[in-house]
Coordinates of C-alpha atoms and ligand atoms in Angstrom, one line a residue:
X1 CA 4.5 3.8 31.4
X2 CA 1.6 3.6 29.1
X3 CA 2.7 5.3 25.8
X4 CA -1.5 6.5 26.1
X5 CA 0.3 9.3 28.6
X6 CA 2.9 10.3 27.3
X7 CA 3.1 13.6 24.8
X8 CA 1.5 12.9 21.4
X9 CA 1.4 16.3 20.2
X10 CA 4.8 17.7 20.2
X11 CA 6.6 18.3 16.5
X12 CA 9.2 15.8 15.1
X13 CA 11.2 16.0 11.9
X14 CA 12.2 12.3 10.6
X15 CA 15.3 14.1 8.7
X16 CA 17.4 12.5 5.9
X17 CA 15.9 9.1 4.9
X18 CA 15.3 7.3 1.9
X19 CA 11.3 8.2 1.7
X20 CA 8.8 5.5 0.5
X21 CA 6.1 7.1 0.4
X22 CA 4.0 5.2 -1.4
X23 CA 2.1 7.8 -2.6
X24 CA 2.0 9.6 -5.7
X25 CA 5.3 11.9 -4.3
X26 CA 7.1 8.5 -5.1
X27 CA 10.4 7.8 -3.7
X28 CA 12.6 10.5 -2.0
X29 CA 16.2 10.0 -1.4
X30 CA 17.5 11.8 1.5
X31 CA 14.2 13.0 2.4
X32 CA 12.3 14.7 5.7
X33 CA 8.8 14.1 7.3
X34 CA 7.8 16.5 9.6
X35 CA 5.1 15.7 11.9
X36 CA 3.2 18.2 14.0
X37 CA 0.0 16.9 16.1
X38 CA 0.0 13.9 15.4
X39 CA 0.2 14.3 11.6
X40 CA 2.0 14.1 8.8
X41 CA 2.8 18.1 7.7
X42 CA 5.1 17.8 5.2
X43 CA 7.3 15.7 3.3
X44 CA 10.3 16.4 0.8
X45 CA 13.6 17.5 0.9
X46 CA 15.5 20.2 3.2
X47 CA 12.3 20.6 5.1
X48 CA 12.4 23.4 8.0
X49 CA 10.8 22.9 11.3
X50 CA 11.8 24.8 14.2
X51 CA 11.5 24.0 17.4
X52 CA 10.7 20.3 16.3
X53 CA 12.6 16.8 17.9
X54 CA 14.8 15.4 15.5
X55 CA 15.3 12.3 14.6
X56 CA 18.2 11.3 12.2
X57 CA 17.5 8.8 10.1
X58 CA 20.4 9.3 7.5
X59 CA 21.2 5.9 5.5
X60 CA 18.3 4.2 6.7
X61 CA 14.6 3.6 4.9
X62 CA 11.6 5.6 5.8
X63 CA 8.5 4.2 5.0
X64 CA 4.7 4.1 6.0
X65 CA 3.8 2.3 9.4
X66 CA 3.2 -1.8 8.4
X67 CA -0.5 -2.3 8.6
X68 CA -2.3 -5.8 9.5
X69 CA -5.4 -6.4 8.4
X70 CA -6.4 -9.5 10.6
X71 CA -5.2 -10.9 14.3
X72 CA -6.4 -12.7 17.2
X73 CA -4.4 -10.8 19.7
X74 CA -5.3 -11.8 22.6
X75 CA -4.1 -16.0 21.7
X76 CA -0.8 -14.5 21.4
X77 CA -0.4 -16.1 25.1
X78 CA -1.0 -19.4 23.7
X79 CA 2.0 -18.8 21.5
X80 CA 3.6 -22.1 20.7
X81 CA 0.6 -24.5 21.6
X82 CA -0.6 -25.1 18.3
X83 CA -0.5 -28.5 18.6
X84 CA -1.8 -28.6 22.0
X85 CA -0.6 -28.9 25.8
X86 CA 1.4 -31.6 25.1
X87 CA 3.2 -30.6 22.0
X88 CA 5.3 -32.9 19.8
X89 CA 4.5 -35.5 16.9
X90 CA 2.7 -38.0 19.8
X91 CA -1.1 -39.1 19.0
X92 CA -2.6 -36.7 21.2
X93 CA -1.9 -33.7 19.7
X94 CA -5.1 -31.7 19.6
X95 CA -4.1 -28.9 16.4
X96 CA -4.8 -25.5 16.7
X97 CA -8.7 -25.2 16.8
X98 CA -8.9 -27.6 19.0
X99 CA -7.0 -25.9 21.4
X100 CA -7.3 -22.7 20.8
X101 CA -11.0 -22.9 21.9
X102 CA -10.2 -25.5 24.7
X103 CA -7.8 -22.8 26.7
X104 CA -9.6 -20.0 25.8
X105 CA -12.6 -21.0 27.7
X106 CA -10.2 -20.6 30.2
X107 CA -8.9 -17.1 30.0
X108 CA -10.0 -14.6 32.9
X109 CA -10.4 -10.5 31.4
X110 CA -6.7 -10.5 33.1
X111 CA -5.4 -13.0 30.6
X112 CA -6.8 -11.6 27.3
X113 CA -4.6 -7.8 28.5
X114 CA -1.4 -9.9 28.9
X115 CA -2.1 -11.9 25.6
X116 CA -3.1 -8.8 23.8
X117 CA -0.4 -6.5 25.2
X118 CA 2.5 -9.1 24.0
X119 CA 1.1 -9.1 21.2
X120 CA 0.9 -5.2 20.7
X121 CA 4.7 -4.8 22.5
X122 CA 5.4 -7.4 19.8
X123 CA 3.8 -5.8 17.0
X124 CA 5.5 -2.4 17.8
X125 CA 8.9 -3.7 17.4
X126 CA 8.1 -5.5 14.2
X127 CA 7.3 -2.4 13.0
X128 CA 3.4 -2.8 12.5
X129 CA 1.4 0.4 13.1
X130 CA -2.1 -0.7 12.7
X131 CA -3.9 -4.1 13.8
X132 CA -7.4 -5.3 13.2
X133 CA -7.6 -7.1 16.3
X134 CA -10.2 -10.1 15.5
X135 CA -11.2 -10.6 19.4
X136 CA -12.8 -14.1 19.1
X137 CA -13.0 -14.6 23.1
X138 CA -15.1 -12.1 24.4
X139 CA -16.5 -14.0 27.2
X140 CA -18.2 -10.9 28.5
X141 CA -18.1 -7.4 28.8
X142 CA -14.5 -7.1 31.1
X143 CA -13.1 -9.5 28.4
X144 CA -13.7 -6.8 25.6
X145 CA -12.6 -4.4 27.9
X146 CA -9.5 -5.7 29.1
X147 CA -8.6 -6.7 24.8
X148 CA -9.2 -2.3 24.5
X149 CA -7.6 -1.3 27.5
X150 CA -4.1 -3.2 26.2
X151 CA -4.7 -1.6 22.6
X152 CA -5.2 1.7 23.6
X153 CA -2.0 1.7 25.8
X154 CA 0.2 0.7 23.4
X155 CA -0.6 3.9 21.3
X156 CA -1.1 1.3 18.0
X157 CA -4.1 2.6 15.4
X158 CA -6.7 -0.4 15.7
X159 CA -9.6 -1.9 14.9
X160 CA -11.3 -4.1 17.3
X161 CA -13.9 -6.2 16.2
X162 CA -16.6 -7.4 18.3
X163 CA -16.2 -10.6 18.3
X164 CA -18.1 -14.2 20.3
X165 CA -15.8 -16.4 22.6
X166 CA -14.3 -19.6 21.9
X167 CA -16.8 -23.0 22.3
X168 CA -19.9 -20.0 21.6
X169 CA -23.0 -22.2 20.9
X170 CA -23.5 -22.0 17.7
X171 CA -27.2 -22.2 18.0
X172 CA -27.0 -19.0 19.7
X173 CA -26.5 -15.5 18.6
X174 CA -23.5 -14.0 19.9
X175 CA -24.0 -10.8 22.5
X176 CA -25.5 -8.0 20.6
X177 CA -27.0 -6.1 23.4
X178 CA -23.1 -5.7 24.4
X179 CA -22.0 -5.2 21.1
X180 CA -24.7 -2.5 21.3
X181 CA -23.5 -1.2 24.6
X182 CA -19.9 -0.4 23.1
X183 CA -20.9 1.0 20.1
X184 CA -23.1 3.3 22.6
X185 CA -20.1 4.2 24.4
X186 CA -17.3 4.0 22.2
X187 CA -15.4 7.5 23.0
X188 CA -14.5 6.0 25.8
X189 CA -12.4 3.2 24.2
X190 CA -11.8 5.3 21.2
X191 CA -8.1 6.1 22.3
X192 CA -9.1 9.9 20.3
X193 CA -10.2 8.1 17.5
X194 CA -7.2 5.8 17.4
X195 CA -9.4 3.0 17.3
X196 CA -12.5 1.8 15.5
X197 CA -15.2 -0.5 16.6
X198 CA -16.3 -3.6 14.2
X199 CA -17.7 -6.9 14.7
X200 CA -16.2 -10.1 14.4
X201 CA -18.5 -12.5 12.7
X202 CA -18.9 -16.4 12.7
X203 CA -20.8 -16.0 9.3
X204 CA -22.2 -19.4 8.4
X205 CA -20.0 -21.4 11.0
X206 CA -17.2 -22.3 8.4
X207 CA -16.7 -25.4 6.7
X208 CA -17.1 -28.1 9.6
X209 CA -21.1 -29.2 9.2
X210 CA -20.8 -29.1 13.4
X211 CA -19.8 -25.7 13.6
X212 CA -22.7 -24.4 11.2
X213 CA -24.5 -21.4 12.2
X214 CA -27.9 -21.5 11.2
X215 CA -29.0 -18.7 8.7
X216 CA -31.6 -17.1 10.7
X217 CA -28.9 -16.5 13.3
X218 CA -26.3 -15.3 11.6
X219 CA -28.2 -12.8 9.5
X220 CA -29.3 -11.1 12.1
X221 CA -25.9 -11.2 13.4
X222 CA -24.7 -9.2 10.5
X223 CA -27.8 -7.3 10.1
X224 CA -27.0 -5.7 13.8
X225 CA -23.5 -4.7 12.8
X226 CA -24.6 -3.0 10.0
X227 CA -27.4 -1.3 11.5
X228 CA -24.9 0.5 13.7
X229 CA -23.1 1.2 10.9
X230 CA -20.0 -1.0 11.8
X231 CA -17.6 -3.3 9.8
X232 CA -18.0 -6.8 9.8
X233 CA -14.7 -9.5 9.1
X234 CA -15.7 -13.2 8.7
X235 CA -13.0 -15.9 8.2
X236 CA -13.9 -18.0 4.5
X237 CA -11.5 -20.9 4.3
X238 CA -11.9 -24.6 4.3
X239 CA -11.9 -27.4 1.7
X240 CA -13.9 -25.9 -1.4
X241 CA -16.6 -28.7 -1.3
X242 CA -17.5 -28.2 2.4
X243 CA -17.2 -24.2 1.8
X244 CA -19.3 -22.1 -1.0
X245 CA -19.5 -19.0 1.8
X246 CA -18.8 -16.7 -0.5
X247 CA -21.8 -18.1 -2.7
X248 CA -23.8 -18.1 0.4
X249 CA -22.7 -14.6 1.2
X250 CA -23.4 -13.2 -2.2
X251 CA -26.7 -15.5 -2.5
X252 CA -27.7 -13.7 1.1
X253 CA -27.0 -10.2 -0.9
X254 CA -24.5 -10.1 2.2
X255 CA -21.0 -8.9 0.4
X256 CA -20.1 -5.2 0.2
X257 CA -17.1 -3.4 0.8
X258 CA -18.0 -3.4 4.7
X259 CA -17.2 -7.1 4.8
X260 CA -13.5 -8.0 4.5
X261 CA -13.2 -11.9 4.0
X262 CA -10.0 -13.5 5.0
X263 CA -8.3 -16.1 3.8
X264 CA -10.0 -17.1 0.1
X265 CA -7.8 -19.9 -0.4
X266 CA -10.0 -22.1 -1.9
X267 CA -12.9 -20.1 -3.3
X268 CA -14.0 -21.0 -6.5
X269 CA -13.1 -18.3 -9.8
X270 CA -16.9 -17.8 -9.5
X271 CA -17.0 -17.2 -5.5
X272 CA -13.5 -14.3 -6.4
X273 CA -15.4 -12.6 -9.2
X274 CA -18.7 -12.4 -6.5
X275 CA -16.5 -11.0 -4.0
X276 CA -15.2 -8.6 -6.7
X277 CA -17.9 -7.3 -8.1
X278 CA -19.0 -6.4 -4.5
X279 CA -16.0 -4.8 -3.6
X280 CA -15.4 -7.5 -0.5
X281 CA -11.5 -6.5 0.8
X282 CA -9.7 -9.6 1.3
X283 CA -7.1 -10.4 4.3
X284 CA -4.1 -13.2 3.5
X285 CA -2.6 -14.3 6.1
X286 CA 0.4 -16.3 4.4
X287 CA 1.9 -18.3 7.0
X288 CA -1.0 -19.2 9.0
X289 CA -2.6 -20.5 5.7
X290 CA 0.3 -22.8 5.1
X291 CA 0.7 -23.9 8.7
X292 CA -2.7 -25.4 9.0
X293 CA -3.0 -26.8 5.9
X294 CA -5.6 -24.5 3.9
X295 CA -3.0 -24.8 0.6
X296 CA -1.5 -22.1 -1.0
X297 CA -2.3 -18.1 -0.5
X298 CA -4.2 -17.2 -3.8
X299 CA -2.6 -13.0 -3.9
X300 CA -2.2 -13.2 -7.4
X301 CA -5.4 -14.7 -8.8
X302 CA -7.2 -11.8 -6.3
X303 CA -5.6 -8.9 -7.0
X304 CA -5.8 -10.1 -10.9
X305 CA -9.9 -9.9 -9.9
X306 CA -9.3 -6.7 -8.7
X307 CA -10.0 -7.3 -5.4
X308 CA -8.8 -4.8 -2.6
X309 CA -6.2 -7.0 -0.4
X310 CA -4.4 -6.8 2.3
X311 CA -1.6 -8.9 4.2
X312 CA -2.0 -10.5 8.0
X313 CA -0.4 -12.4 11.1
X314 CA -3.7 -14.0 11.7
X315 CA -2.9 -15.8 14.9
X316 CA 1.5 -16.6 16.4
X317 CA -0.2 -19.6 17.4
X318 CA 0.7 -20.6 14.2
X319 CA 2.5 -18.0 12.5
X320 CA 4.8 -18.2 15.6
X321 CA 5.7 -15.0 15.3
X322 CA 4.1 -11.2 13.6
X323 CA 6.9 -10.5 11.8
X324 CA 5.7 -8.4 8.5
X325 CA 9.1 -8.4 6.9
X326 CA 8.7 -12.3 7.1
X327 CA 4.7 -12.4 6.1
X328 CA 5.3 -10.1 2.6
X329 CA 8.5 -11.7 1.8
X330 CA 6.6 -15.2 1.7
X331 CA 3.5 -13.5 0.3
X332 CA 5.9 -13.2 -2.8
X333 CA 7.8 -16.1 -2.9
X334 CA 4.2 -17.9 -2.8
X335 CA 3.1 -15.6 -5.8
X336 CA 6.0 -16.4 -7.9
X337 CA 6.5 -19.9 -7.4
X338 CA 2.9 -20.6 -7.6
X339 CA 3.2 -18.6 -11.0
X340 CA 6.3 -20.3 -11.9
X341 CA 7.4 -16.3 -12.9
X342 CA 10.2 -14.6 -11.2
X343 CA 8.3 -11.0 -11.7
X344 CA 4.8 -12.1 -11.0
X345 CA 4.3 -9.6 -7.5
X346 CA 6.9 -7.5 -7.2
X347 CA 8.3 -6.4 -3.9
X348 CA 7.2 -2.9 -4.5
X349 CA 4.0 -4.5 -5.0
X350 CA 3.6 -6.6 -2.3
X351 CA 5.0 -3.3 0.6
X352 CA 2.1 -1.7 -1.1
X353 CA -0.3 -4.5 0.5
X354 CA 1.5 -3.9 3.9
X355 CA 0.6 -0.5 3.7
X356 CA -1.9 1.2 1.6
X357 CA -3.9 -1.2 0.5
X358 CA -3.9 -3.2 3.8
X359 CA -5.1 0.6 5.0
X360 CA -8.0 0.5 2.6
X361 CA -9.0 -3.2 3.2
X362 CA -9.8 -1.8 6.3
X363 CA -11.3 1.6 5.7
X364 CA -8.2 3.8 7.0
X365 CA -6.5 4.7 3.5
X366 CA -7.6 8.4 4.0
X367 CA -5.7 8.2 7.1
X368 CA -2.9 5.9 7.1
X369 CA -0.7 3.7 4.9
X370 CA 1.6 6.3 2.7
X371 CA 3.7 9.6 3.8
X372 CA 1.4 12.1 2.8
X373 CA 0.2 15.5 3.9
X374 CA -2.7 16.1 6.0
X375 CA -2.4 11.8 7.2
X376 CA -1.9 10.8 10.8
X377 CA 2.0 10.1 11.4
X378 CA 2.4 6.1 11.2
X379 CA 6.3 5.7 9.9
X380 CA 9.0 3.5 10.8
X381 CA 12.5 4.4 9.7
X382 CA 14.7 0.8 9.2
X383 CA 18.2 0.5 10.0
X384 CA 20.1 -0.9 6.9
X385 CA 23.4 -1.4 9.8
X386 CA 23.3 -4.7 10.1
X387 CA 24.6 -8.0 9.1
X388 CA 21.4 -8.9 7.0
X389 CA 21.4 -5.6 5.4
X390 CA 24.3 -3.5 5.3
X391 CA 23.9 -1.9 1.7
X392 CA 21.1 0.4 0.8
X393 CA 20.0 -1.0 -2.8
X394 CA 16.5 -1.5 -4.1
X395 CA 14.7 -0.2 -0.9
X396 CA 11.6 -1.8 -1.2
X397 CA 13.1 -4.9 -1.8
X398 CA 15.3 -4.8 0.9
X399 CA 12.1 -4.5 3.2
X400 CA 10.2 -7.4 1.5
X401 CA 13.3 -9.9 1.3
X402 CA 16.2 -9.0 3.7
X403 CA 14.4 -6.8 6.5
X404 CA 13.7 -8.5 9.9
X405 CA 12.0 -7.2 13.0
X406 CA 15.6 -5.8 15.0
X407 CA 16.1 -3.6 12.2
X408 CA 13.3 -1.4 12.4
X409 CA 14.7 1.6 13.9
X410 CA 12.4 4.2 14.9
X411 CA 8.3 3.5 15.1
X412 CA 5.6 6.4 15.5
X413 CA 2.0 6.0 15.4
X414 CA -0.4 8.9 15.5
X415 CA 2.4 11.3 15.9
X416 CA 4.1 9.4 19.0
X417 CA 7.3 7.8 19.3
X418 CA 6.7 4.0 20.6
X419 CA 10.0 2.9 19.2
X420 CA 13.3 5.1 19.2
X421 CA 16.8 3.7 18.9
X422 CA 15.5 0.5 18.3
X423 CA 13.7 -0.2 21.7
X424 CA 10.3 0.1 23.0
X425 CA 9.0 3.7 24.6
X426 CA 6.0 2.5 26.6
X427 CA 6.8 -0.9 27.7
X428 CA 9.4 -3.2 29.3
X429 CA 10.0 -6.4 28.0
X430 CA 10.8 -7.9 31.3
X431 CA 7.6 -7.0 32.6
X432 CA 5.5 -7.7 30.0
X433 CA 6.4 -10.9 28.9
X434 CA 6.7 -11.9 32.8
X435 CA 3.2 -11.1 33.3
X436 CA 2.3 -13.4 30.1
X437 CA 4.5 -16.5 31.4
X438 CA 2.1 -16.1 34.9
X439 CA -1.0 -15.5 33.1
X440 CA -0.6 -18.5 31.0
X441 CA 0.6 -20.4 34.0
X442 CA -3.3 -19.2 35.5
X443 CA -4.9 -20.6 32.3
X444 CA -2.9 -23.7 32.1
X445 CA -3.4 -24.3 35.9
X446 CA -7.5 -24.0 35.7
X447 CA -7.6 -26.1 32.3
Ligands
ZN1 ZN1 -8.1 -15.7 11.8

């Protein structure tokens, strides 16, 4: 069943949790969310809702829906590969670019739904309730459409940026008239609004001199996204030598607050206080950063700029998994140890990056990210019965440090239920991660 059909309008009452709200209401003990089409309609104590479903979640933490600010979805088939085909320490391994671009040149529209609806089943259960779904292998128009079709199923808030495919020439522009097309058309893959269109952008090619876009290119690039009025996300990473995009950016008058950056490990203080002054939101993507060698994630020294940030899985090629819990509990553990503080980002502070302000890196804090009146209903309520929990303490804390994926409860996005009693509404595992096993089988086979 696609959770797209099933009733998203009907009222619920979330009754009896411990509400982080993370809004101004602050925290409510043994609190109630009620949620009628699709929003949020109150919140607070004792609240009275006849007629509604309810859903008892006494004992257990109610907080906003997680929120990812940056994900290549549709590699989620490729899970595991990071090193390439033939795995292991021997001296073929290819590393993660290199084979991330070499199978995806292999991917049929098929592939990129099975990819991208693991990745959304997966992203359900961990509790994540928006994804900014970087597509970075649109190899055409079905390809786009196939990455759409599995996001609006799975009832998840997204945005999908536009993207180019892997191996794109880089002395080409990537397909505007189709980027063009879908922005022309976009009720039609809106899910009701449930999804926003932005574009995926090379930028200046990164920091690999073969991979460099040349300026004339990729300003008009940008140029088109912002003449339809869309957001633009560009990945700035790299050794600081071979990098300097954010000066090129800035030096381009390029940076505003419709460009989110990701990454920013090794910008210079000077390249942090351009992007600040320009508003850019930042996405840090913790465990991929560390995987592939980019060095620490820098959250401290940009939020200390004042940028807007907000927290990603990136790519489970390398974070093997999208577990939240997981990316904001090493988001701290980076932030103090590279502070040598045991308070530098609190865990308070760092749910607040999983939520609101990873809503307003993206543009969405008016709608989602905090349990407040008149939002769209994006909650998950977490289970504290279980062996790694079992006490309810220092709620936010127990999210950020002790939380995993199994104990999330209850999920609803946009007013629908896509996790209850701890398993999926709309999809069954069996199924779905049968149909990624034979569509990797496909890609490996024509590789
Ligand atoms: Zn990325």
């Amino acid at each position: 069943m696609a959770v797209e059909d099933s009733v998203p309008n009907g009222d619920i009452l979330v009754r009896g949790g411990y509400l982080l709200t993370m809004d101004q209401a602050g925290d409510i003990p043994d609190g109630d969310v009620h949620i009628s089409g699709g929003e949020i309609h109150a919140v607070g104590h004792g609240l009275d809702a006849p007629g509604a479903e309810v859903i008892d979640a006494a004992g257990m933490i109610v907080a906003p829906g997680l929120v990812d600010t940056h994900w290549h979805l549709w590699n989620t088939l490729l899970r595991g590969l990071s090193d390439g085909v033939g795995g292991g320490d021997g001296p073929d391994r290819s590393g993660y670019f290199v084979t991330c671009v070499g199978l995806g040149r292999h991917f049929l529209p098929g592939d990129t739904y099975a990819g991208t609806r693991l990745a959304c089943a997966e992203a359900i259960d961990a509790g994540i309730t928006t994804v900014h779904d970087w597509a970075h292998n649109i190899r055409g128009r079905q390809w786009a459409e196939a990455g759409l079709r599995a996001l609006a199923e799975s009832g998840l808030r997204a945005r999908f940026s536009y993207g180019y495919e892997t191996g794109h020439p880089n002395d080409q522009a990537m397909a505007l008239d189709d980027l063009a097309h879908f922005h022309a058309t976009w009720p039609a893959y809106s899910a009701g609004g449930r999804i926003h269109l932005g574009m995926a952008w090379r930028g200046t090619g990164g920091s690999n001199p073969a991979m460099r876009v040349d300026p004339k290119i990729y300003r008009a690039e940008i140029e088109a996204a912002r003449g339809l009025g869309l957001p633009v996300s560009v990945h700035a990473c790299g050794p600081r030598a071979a990098g300097g995009q954010i000066a090129t950016y800035a030096a381009d008058g390029l940076l505003g607050p419709d460009l989110q950056v990701v990454h920013l490990n090794n910008a210079s203080a000077a390249e942090v206080a351009l992007a600040a002054e320009h508003g850019t939101p930042v996405s840090v993507s913790p465990f991929t950063e560390l995987q592939i060698g980019y060095g620490q994630p820098v959250t401290g020294r940009l939020l200390a700029a004042g940028l807007p940030v907000g927290l990603s899985v990136d790519t489970t090629m390398l974070s093997g998994n999208a577990d939240m819990f997981g990316i904001m509990k090493v988001t701290q553990a980076c932030e103090n140890g590279n502070a040598c503080h045991e308070f530098a980002l609190s865990a308070r502070d760092v749910l607040r990056l999983a939520t609101i302000e990873g809503a307003r890196t993206l543009g969405l804090d008016s709608v989602t990210g905090s349990l407040a009146p008149g939002k769209r209903a994006d909650l998950i309520a977490v289970s504290v019965d279980a062996w790694n929990l079992g006490v309810l303490t220092d709620p936010a804390r127990l999210l950020v440090t002790a939380a995993h994926p199994g104990n999330v409860h209850t999920v609803i996005a946009d007013g629908r239920v896509l996790k209850r009693g701890g398993a999926l509404t709309g999809y069954e595992a069996a199924e779905v991660t049968r149909s990624a096993r034979s569509a990797l089988a496909g890609v490996l086979a024509r590789a």
